[in-house]
XYZ file of C-alpha atoms in Angstrom:
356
model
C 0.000 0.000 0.000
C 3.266 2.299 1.040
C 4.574 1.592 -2.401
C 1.366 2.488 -4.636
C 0.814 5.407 -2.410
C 4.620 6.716 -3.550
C 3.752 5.650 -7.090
C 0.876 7.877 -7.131
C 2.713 10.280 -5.926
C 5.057 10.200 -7.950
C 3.390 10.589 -10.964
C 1.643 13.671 -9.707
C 4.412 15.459 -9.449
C 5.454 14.738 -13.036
C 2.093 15.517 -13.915
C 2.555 19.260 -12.124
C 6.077 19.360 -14.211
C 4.712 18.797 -17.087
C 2.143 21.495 -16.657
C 4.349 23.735 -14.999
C 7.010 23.413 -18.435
C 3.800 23.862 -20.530
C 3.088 27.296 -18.806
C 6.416 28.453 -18.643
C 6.505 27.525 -22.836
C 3.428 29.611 -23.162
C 5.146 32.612 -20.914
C 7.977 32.978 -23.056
C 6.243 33.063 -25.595
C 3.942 36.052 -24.622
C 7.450 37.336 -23.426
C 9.227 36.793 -26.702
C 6.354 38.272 -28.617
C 5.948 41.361 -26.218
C 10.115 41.856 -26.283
C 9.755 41.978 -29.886
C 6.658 44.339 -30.135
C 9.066 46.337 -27.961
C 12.096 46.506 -30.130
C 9.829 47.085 -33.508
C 8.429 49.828 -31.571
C 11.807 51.456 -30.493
C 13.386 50.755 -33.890
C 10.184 52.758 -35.880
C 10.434 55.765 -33.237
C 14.703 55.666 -34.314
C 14.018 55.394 -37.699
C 11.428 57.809 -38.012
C 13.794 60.434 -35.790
C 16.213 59.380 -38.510
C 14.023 60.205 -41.781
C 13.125 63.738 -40.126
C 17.083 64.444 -39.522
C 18.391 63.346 -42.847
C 15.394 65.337 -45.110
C 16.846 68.310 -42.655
C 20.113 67.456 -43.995
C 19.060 67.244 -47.452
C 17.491 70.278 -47.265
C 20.416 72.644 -46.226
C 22.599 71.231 -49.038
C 19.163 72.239 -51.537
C 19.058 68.356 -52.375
C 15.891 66.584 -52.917
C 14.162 65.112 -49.719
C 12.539 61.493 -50.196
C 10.558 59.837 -47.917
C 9.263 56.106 -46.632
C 6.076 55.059 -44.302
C 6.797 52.089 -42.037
C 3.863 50.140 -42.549
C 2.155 46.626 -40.621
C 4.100 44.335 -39.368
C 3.030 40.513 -39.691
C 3.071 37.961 -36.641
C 2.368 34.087 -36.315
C 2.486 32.875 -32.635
C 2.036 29.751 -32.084
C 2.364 27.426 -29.181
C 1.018 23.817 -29.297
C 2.326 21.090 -26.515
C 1.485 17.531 -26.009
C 2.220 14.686 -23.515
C 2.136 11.634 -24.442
C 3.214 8.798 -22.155
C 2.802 4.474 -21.781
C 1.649 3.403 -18.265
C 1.666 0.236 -16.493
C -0.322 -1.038 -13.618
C -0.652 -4.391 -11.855
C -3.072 -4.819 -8.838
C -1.005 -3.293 -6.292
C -1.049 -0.075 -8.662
C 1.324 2.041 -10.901
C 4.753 -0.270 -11.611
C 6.134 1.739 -14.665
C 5.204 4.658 -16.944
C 6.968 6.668 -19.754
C 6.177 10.306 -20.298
C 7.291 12.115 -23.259
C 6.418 16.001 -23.690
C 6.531 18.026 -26.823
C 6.297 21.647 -26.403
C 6.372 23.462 -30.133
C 7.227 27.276 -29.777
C 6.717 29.789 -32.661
C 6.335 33.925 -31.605
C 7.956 35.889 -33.890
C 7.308 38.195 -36.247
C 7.691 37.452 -40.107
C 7.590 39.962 -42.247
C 6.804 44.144 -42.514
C 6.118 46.471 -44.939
C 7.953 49.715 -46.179
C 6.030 52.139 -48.390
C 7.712 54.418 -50.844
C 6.074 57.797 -50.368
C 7.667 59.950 -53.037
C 4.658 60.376 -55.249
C 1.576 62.835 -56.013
C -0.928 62.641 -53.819
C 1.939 62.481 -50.635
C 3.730 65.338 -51.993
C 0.600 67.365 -52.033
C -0.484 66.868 -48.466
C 3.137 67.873 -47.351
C 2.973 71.140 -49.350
C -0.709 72.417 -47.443
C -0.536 75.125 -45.455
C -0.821 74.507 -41.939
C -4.007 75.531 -39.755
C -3.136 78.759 -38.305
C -4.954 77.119 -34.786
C -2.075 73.973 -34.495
C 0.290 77.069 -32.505
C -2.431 77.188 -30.594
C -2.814 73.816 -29.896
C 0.860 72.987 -28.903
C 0.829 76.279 -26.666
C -1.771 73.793 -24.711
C 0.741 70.998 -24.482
C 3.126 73.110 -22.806
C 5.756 73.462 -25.728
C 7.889 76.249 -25.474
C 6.113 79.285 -27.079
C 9.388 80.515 -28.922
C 10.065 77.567 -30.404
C 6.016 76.860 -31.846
C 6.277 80.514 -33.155
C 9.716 79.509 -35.105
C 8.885 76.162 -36.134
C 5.160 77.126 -37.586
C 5.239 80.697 -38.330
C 6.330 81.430 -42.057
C 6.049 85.322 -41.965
C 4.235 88.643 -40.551
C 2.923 91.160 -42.701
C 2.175 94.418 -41.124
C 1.570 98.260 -41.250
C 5.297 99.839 -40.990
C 3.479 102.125 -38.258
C 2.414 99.148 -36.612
C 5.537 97.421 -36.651
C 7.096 100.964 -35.752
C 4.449 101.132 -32.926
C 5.234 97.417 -31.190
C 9.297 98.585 -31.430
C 8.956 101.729 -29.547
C 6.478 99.956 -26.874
C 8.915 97.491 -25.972
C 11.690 99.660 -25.640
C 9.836 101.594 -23.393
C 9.234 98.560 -21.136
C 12.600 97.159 -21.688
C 13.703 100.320 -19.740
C 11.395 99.841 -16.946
C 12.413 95.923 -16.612
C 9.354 96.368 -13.877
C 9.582 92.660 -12.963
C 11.442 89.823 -13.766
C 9.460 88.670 -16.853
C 10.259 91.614 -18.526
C 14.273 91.927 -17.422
C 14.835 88.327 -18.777
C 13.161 88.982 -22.627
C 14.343 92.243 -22.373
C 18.243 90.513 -21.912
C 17.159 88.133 -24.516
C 16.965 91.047 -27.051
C 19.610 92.502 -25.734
C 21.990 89.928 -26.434
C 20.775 89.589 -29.848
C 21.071 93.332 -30.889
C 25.199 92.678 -29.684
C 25.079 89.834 -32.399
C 23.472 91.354 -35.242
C 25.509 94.373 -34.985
C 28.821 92.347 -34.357
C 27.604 90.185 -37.938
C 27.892 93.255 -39.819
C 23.937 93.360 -40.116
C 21.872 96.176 -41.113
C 18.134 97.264 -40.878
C 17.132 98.606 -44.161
C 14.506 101.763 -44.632
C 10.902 100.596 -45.388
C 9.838 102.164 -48.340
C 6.039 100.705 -48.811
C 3.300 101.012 -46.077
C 3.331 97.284 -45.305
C 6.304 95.107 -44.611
C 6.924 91.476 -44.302
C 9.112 89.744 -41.701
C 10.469 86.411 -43.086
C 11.326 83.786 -40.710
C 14.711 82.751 -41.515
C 17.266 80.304 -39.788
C 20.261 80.118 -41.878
C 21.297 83.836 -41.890
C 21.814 85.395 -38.926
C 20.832 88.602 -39.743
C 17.631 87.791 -40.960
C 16.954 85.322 -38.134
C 17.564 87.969 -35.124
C 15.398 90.260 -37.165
C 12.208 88.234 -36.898
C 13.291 86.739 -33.211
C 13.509 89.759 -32.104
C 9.931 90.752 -33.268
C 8.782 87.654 -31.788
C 10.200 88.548 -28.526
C 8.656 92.218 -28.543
C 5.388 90.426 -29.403
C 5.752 88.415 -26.466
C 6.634 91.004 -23.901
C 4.069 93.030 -24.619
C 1.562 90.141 -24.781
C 0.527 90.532 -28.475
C -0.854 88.010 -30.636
C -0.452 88.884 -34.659
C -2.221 87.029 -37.397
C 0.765 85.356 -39.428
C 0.989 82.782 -42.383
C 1.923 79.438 -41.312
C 4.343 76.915 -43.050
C 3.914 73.742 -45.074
C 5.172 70.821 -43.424
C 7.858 70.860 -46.219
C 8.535 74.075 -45.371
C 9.244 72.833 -41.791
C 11.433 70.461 -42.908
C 13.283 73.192 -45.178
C 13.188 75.910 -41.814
C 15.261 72.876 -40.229
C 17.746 72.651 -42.793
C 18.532 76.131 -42.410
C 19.016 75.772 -38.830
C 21.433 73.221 -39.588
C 22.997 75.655 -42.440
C 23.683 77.748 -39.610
C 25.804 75.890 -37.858
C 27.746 74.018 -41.011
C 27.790 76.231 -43.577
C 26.825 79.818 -42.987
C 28.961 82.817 -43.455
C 28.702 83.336 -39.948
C 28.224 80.396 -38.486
C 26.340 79.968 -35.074
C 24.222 77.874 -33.414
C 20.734 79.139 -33.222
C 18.948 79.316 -30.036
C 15.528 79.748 -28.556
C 13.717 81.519 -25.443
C 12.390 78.991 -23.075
C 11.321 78.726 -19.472
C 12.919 76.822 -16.535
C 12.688 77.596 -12.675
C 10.556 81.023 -12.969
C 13.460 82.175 -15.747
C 13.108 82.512 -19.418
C 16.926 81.609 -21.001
C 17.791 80.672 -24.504
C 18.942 77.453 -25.259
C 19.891 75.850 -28.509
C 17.127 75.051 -30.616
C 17.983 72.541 -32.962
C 21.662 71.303 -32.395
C 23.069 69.327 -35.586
C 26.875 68.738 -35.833
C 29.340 67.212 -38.578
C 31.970 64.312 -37.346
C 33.732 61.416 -38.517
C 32.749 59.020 -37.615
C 29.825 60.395 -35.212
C 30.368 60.011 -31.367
C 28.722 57.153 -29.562
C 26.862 59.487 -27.425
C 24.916 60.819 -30.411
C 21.353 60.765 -29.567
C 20.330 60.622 -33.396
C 22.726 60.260 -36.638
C 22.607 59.773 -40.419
C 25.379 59.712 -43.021
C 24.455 61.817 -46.105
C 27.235 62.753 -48.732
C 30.246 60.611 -47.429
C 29.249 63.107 -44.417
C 28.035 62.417 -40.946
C 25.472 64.438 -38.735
C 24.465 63.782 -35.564
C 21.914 65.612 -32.312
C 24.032 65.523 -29.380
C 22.473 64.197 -26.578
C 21.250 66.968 -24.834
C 22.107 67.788 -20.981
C 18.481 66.595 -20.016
C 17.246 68.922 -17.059
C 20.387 71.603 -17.030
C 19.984 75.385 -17.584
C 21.708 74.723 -20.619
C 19.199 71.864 -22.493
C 19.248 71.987 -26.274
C 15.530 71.306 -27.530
C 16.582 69.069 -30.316
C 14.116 66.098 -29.312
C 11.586 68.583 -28.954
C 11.761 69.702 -32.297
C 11.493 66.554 -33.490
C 8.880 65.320 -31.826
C 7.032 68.273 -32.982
C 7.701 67.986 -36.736
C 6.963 64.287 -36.395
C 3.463 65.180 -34.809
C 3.032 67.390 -37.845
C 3.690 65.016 -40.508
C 1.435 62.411 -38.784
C -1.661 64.994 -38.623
C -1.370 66.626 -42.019
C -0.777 63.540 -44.005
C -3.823 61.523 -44.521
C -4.391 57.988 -44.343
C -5.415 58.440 -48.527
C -1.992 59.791 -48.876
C -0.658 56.604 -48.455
C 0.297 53.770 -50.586
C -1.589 50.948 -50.942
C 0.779 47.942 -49.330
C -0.426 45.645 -52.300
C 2.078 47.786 -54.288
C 4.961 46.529 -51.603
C 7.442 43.721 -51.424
C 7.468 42.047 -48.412
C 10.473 41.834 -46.645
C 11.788 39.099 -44.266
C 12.624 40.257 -41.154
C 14.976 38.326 -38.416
């Protein structure tokens, strides 16, 4: 009796392994399937970062941009197991017994798409003017109000008085400086009147009764011009009707930025008013540098030309915190809202690729 009741035993506990082997099978599965969803997730949020850089790159050389969608991705999990076994019993009970099980594993993904979006109907969603309401709209999420006004705004076109009007206002509270607000735009503007004069830059007499200020990043000049306008809008709480960019044009606005830096007469790294602690500073706005090769530390990098350009990684929380990400994150938010789902091609058109 001793000796069938440590036979049954026995073969309970194999029966528990055998379930416990066919759980953990179906738990690395789930995790080898959720691991993966992971790393295709991480890898379209890189590449994407990657597409936005090197059309910015193409753009400051005046090259062509080109552009792909990263389309579905195909999966097959599968998970079957199996146990068979040969028992033997005689009247006391359980004498032998052979189990055997099979677990078959299968959770990875097989294939994904890659559209080529250089085409018509694409093209013409990319070249639509923005809705002037999206500055609002990012003003809600808390982006820096400097940096929507330079990455949306095309131009302002005003009465000279007007514009006249807004310069001699600010001055006047620039001299006051009546709180800290004021002192720390007021600096802002400062600092850039030292660098436009230092350039060699010049304001030129208006000679019509309107006048346009472009918003330019790869000239100096013409870029302190219109930042300091924003800046004088901003201190004496002024909101002008402008005309917004194209998203293309976004995409060219960052190429001069990184014209600026690489291959302006002048070259300098252009920089935007934010807020931190209470204090409005200027940081850099869209860092992009030239190395060979680039540094490890580079938080996003393409090769273009024989040439490499990479973001730094920015000092994440310092006084001194470029906005780079920021600026992509915003253009890529852009592009996803003002191209359509009919923009797209249809993935019939595609080769499938295998993917490892």
């Amino acid at each position: 009796m001793r000796f069938q009741l440590k036979c049954r035993v026995r073969s309970a506990r194999r029966a528990v392994a055998l379930v416990i082997l066919l759980a953990c099978a179906t738990g690395c599965t789930r995790g080898e399937l959720e691991h993966k969803a992971d790393a295709y997730n991480q890898a379209i949020a890189e590449s994407n970062n990657r597409q936005i850089l090197l059309n910015a790159v193409r753009a400051s050389q005046r090259a062509p941009m080109s552009f792909v969608g990263f389309g579905d991705v195909a999966a097959t999990p599968t998970f079957s197991g199996t146990a068979g076994g040969t028992f033997n019993f005689d009247v006391l009970g359980l004498t032998t017994y052979n189990v055997n099980p099979a677990v078959n594993v299968n959770g990875g993904f097989t294939s994904f798409t890659m559209n080529n979006l250089n085409y018509a109907a694409f093209a013409q969603e990319l070249q639509r003017p923005l809705a002037p309401g999206i500055v609002e709209y990012f003003d809600q999420l808390k982006f820096p109000k400097e940096l929507v006004k330079l990455i949306f705004v095309q131009e302002y076109t005003l009465a000279v008085q007007k514009r006249q009007r807004i310069a001699a206002e600010a001055a006047a509270r620039c001299r006051a400086k009546a709180n800290q607000r004021d002192t720390d735009i007021c600096d802002a503007v400062e600092r850039d009147r030292e660098r436009f004069e230092s350039a060699g830059c010049r304001e030129f007499p208006e000679t019509h009764a309107t006048m346009t200020l472009l918003n330019v990043g790869r000239d100096l000049c013409a870029m302190v011009t219109f930042q300091t306008f924003v800046r004088q809008l901003r201190l004496l709480e002024i909101e002008l009707p402008f005309k917004p960019r194209t998203t293309q044009a976004i995409l060219y606005y960052l190429g001069d930025l990184i014209a600026a830096q690489n291959y302006s007469t002048h070259p300098f790294i252009p920089e935007v008013l934010v807020e931190k602690d209470n204090r409005r500073l200027t940081v850099p706005l869209f860092e992009v540098r030239r190395a060979v090769p680039a540094p490890v530390g580079a938080v996003v990098a393409v090769s273009y030309s024989g040439e490499n350009f990479f973001i730094p990684t920015p000092a994440f929380g310092s006084t001194e915190e470029a906005r780079s990400l920021q600026v992509l994150d915003l253009v890529s938010q852009v592009i996803t809202a003002a191209t359509s789902k009919d923009a797209l091609p249809k993935t019939s058109t595609v080769t499938l690729v295998q993917a490892r």
